[in-house]
Amino acid sequence: MDIGGSLPVLYLSLLLVLLSAAAFFIVRQAIQTRKIEGTLSRLEGKLAKEKGTAQEYYELGGIYLQKKLFSQAVKQFERALKAPTLETVESAPIYNALGFAYFAQEQYDIAIRQYKEALKIKPEYVTALNNLGHAYERKQLIPSAIETYEQVLNLEPQNGVAKRRLEALQKRLVPSS
């Protein structure tokens, strides 16, 4: 077999595989974006005309978070919390998302309050605990952050986020020799 003749075929095959993979991911992303935009359009249209459910406001707020439209997300999450259809148990993820929106705007004190509200409703809500720990870190409340990450690891010993952040904080506290 002639290696000189098969080398271009090998390169072309490899290029074809790479281009096919890239095309797959591009098409998948386009479909996902189109779906999100369709949901956004539908929800904005519906909620402009009539009152929605807590779930609809929460979903719209989540889309605004993805688009990094944080102040708009805050408005939707607040509407979700005021919706008459909201059950108390369902409000924990909304408070967590509201905290995340404030955190993204560097309003850490408000974010901390929202995460704590989520945890009042659902004390073992690991995502809210991780987010609370991160907000404490940003506020330089290191002992509170450490305690919060330890709570996460008590609930979920294999939680990678809490493990990494806790180790990093503990390294910062130990003076280097």
mmCIF file of N, CA, C and O in Angstrom, residues 44-88:
data_model
loop_
_atom_site.group_PDB
_atom_site.id
_atom_site.type_symbol
_atom_site.label_atom_id
_atom_site.label_comp_id
_atom_site.label_asym_id
_atom_site.label_seq_id
_atom_site.Cartn_x
_atom_site.Cartn_y
_atom_site.Cartn_z
ATOM 1 N N GLU A 44 -43.538 36.289 26.774
ATOM 2 C CA GLU A 44 -43.662 37.751 26.789
ATOM 3 C C GLU A 44 -45.014 38.181 26.238
ATOM 4 O O GLU A 44 -45.665 39.065 26.794
ATOM 5 N N GLY A 45 -45.437 37.547 25.153
ATOM 6 C CA GLY A 45 -46.726 37.870 24.555
ATOM 7 C C GLY A 45 -47.874 37.578 25.500
ATOM 8 O O GLY A 45 -48.771 38.407 25.695
ATOM 9 N N LYS A 46 -47.857 36.405 26.099
ATOM 10 C CA LYS A 46 -48.946 36.008 27.006
ATOM 11 C C LYS A 46 -48.983 36.904 28.240
ATOM 12 O O LYS A 46 -50.046 37.391 28.634
ATOM 13 N N LEU A 47 -47.808 37.134 28.854
ATOM 14 C CA LEU A 47 -47.771 37.868 30.111
ATOM 15 C C LEU A 47 -47.986 39.372 29.919
ATOM 16 O O LEU A 47 -48.294 40.072 30.878
ATOM 17 N N ALA A 48 -47.858 39.851 28.699
ATOM 18 C CA ALA A 48 -48.170 41.257 28.422
ATOM 19 C C ALA A 48 -49.683 41.458 28.398
ATOM 20 O O ALA A 48 -50.175 42.544 28.701
ATOM 21 N N LYS A 49 -50.434 40.408 28.049
ATOM 22 C CA LYS A 49 -51.889 40.500 27.902
ATOM 23 C C LYS A 49 -52.642 40.106 29.166
ATOM 24 O O LYS A 49 -53.721 40.607 29.423
ATOM 25 N N GLU A 50 -52.086 39.158 29.912
ATOM 26 C CA GLU A 50 -52.815 38.616 31.062
ATOM 27 C C GLU A 50 -51.847 38.206 32.152
ATOM 28 O O GLU A 50 -50.641 38.090 31.922
ATOM 29 N N LYS A 51 -52.402 37.977 33.335
ATOM 30 C CA LYS A 51 -51.571 37.499 34.445
ATOM 31 C C LYS A 51 -51.191 36.046 34.183
ATOM 32 O O LYS A 51 -51.954 35.291 33.614
ATOM 33 N N GLY A 52 -49.998 35.708 34.624
ATOM 34 C CA GLY A 52 -49.523 34.350 34.415
ATOM 35 C C GLY A 52 -49.425 33.580 35.710
ATOM 36 O O GLY A 52 -49.722 34.087 36.789
ATOM 37 N N THR A 53 -48.971 32.361 35.577
ATOM 38 C CA THR A 53 -48.742 31.509 36.748
ATOM 39 C C THR A 53 -47.337 31.764 37.278
ATOM 40 O O THR A 53 -46.485 32.329 36.583
ATOM 41 N N ALA A 54 -47.106 31.324 38.483
ATOM 42 C CA ALA A 54 -45.774 31.443 39.072
ATOM 43 C C ALA A 54 -44.748 30.755 38.180
ATOM 44 O O ALA A 54 -43.651 31.275 37.953
ATOM 45 N N GLN A 55 -45.106 29.603 37.640
ATOM 46 C CA GLN A 55 -44.195 28.845 36.777
ATOM 47 C C GLN A 55 -43.835 29.640 35.522
ATOM 48 O O GLN A 55 -42.680 29.644 35.099
ATOM 49 N N GLU A 56 -44.792 30.315 34.931
ATOM 50 C CA GLU A 56 -44.519 31.101 33.713
ATOM 51 C C GLU A 56 -43.586 32.279 34.011
ATOM 52 O O GLU A 56 -42.652 32.535 33.255
ATOM 53 N N TYR A 57 -43.832 32.972 35.112
ATOM 54 C CA TYR A 57 -42.940 34.077 35.480
ATOM 55 C C TYR A 57 -41.531 33.561 35.780
ATOM 56 O O TYR A 57 -40.536 34.162 35.399
ATOM 57 N N TYR A 58 -41.468 32.427 36.468
ATOM 58 C CA TYR A 58 -40.183 31.817 36.803
ATOM 59 C C TYR A 58 -39.430 31.415 35.530
ATOM 60 O O TYR A 58 -38.236 31.657 35.395
ATOM 61 N N GLU A 59 -40.143 30.813 34.603
ATOM 62 C CA GLU A 59 -39.531 30.385 33.335
ATOM 63 C C GLU A 59 -39.021 31.590 32.548
ATOM 64 O O GLU A 59 -37.910 31.572 32.020
ATOM 65 N N LEU A 60 -39.813 32.650 32.482
ATOM 66 C CA LEU A 60 -39.388 33.855 31.766
ATOM 67 C C LEU A 60 -38.181 34.479 32.467
ATOM 68 O O LEU A 60 -37.224 34.896 31.806
ATOM 69 N N GLY A 61 -38.200 34.513 33.791
ATOM 70 C CA GLY A 61 -37.051 35.022 34.536
ATOM 71 C C GLY A 61 -35.795 34.214 34.254
ATOM 72 O O GLY A 61 -34.702 34.768 34.107
ATOM 73 N N GLY A 62 -35.957 32.902 34.150
ATOM 74 C CA GLY A 62 -34.818 32.031 33.837
ATOM 75 C C GLY A 62 -34.227 32.325 32.466
ATOM 76 O O GLY A 62 -33.000 32.317 32.293
ATOM 77 N N ILE A 63 -35.087 32.599 31.510
ATOM 78 C CA ILE A 63 -34.596 32.951 30.166
ATOM 79 C C ILE A 63 -33.842 34.273 30.223
ATOM 80 O O ILE A 63 -32.767 34.420 29.628
ATOM 81 N N TYR A 64 -34.387 35.237 30.954
ATOM 82 C CA TYR A 64 -33.689 36.523 31.107
ATOM 83 C C TYR A 64 -32.333 36.327 31.782
ATOM 84 O O TYR A 64 -31.362 37.000 31.430
ATOM 85 N N LEU A 65 -32.252 35.412 32.748
ATOM 86 C CA LEU A 65 -30.957 35.119 33.374
ATOM 87 C C LEU A 65 -29.965 34.598 32.347
ATOM 88 O O LEU A 65 -28.818 35.027 32.321
ATOM 89 N N GLN A 66 -30.417 33.661 31.501
ATOM 90 C CA GLN A 66 -29.540 33.108 30.466
ATOM 91 C C GLN A 66 -29.039 34.197 29.530
ATOM 92 O O GLN A 66 -27.906 34.156 29.072
ATOM 93 N N LYS A 67 -29.894 35.176 29.261
ATOM 94 C CA LYS A 67 -29.533 36.268 28.367
ATOM 95 C C LYS A 67 -28.788 37.390 29.090
ATOM 96 O O LYS A 67 -28.486 38.412 28.502
ATOM 97 N N LYS A 68 -28.543 37.197 30.394
ATOM 98 C CA LYS A 68 -27.856 38.170 31.237
ATOM 99 C C LYS A 68 -28.608 39.496 31.342
ATOM 100 O O LYS A 68 -28.024 40.553 31.469
ATOM 101 N N LEU A 69 -29.944 39.410 31.302
ATOM 102 C CA LEU A 69 -30.817 40.566 31.500
ATOM 103 C C LEU A 69 -31.316 40.499 32.947
ATOM 104 O O LEU A 69 -32.461 40.161 33.226
ATOM 105 N N PHE A 70 -30.413 40.801 33.868
ATOM 106 C CA PHE A 70 -30.649 40.522 35.280
ATOM 107 C C PHE A 70 -31.774 41.343 35.902
ATOM 108 O O PHE A 70 -32.552 40.813 36.692
ATOM 109 N N SER A 71 -31.871 42.623 35.578
ATOM 110 C CA SER A 71 -32.937 43.420 36.198
ATOM 111 C C SER A 71 -34.312 42.955 35.707
ATOM 112 O O SER A 71 -35.283 42.951 36.468
ATOM 113 N N GLN A 72 -34.391 42.535 34.447
ATOM 114 C CA GLN A 72 -35.660 41.996 33.939
ATOM 115 C C GLN A 72 -35.980 40.650 34.607
ATOM 116 O O GLN A 72 -37.134 40.349 34.891
ATOM 117 N N ALA A 73 -34.946 39.868 34.850
ATOM 118 C CA ALA A 73 -35.135 38.580 35.532
ATOM 119 C C ALA A 73 -35.675 38.815 36.940
ATOM 120 O O ALA A 73 -36.611 38.129 37.374
ATOM 121 N N VAL A 74 -35.107 39.803 37.641
ATOM 122 C CA VAL A 74 -35.557 40.117 38.997
ATOM 123 C C VAL A 74 -37.054 40.427 38.998
ATOM 124 O O VAL A 74 -37.808 39.920 39.834
ATOM 125 N N LYS A 75 -37.502 41.240 38.048
ATOM 126 C CA LYS A 75 -38.927 41.597 37.972
ATOM 127 C C LYS A 75 -39.803 40.359 37.807
ATOM 128 O O LYS A 75 -40.854 40.233 38.448
ATOM 129 N N GLN A 76 -39.377 39.448 36.951
ATOM 130 C CA GLN A 76 -40.182 38.246 36.709
ATOM 131 C C GLN A 76 -40.202 37.337 37.937
ATOM 132 O O GLN A 76 -41.248 36.772 38.277
ATOM 133 N N PHE A 77 -39.065 37.194 38.612
ATOM 134 C CA PHE A 77 -39.032 36.355 39.806
ATOM 135 C C PHE A 77 -39.902 36.961 40.911
ATOM 136 O O PHE A 77 -40.586 36.234 41.637
ATOM 137 N N GLU A 78 -39.881 38.285 41.027
ATOM 138 C CA GLU A 78 -40.738 38.936 42.031
ATOM 139 C C GLU A 78 -42.218 38.729 41.692
ATOM 140 O O GLU A 78 -43.039 38.509 42.586
ATOM 141 N N ARG A 79 -42.549 38.771 40.410
ATOM 142 C CA ARG A 79 -43.933 38.493 40.004
ATOM 143 C C ARG A 79 -44.305 37.046 40.321
ATOM 144 O O ARG A 79 -45.429 36.764 40.735
ATOM 145 N N ALA A 80 -43.361 36.141 40.097
ATOM 146 C CA ALA A 80 -43.615 34.725 40.398
ATOM 147 C C ALA A 80 -43.917 34.549 41.886
ATOM 148 O O ALA A 80 -44.830 33.804 42.257
ATOM 149 N N LEU A 81 -43.172 35.245 42.731
ATOM 150 C CA LEU A 81 -43.385 35.129 44.178
ATOM 151 C C LEU A 81 -44.727 35.705 44.612
ATOM 152 O O LEU A 81 -45.262 35.300 45.641
ATOM 153 N N LYS A 82 -45.275 36.642 43.834
ATOM 154 C CA LYS A 82 -46.562 37.252 44.166
ATOM 155 C C LYS A 82 -47.744 36.550 43.494
ATOM 156 O O LYS A 82 -48.891 36.880 43.763
ATOM 157 N N ALA A 83 -47.460 35.603 42.628
ATOM 158 C CA ALA A 83 -48.529 34.924 41.880
ATOM 159 C C ALA A 83 -49.419 34.128 42.833
ATOM 160 O O ALA A 83 -48.924 33.430 43.728
ATOM 161 N N PRO A 84 -50.726 34.220 42.637
ATOM 162 C CA PRO A 84 -51.642 33.495 43.526
ATOM 163 C C PRO A 84 -51.532 31.973 43.387
ATOM 164 O O PRO A 84 -51.936 31.249 44.290
ATOM 165 N N THR A 85 -50.969 31.509 42.278
ATOM 166 C CA THR A 85 -50.864 30.064 42.051
ATOM 167 C C THR A 85 -49.662 29.447 42.761
ATOM 168 O O THR A 85 -49.503 28.231 42.755
ATOM 169 N N LEU A 86 -48.829 30.281 43.376
ATOM 170 C CA LEU A 86 -47.588 29.793 43.974
ATOM 171 C C LEU A 86 -47.837 29.055 45.282
ATOM 172 O O LEU A 86 -48.512 29.562 46.175
ATOM 173 N N GLU A 87 -47.269 27.868 45.382
ATOM 174 C CA GLU A 87 -47.295 27.113 46.626
ATOM 175 C C GLU A 87 -45.968 27.384 47.333
ATOM 176 O O GLU A 87 -44.935 27.543 46.685
ATOM 177 N N THR A 88 -45.973 27.428 48.636
ATOM 178 C CA THR A 88 -44.776 27.791 49.402
ATOM 179 C C THR A 88 -43.569 26.940 49.020
ATOM 180 O O THR A 88 -42.473 27.462 48.842
#
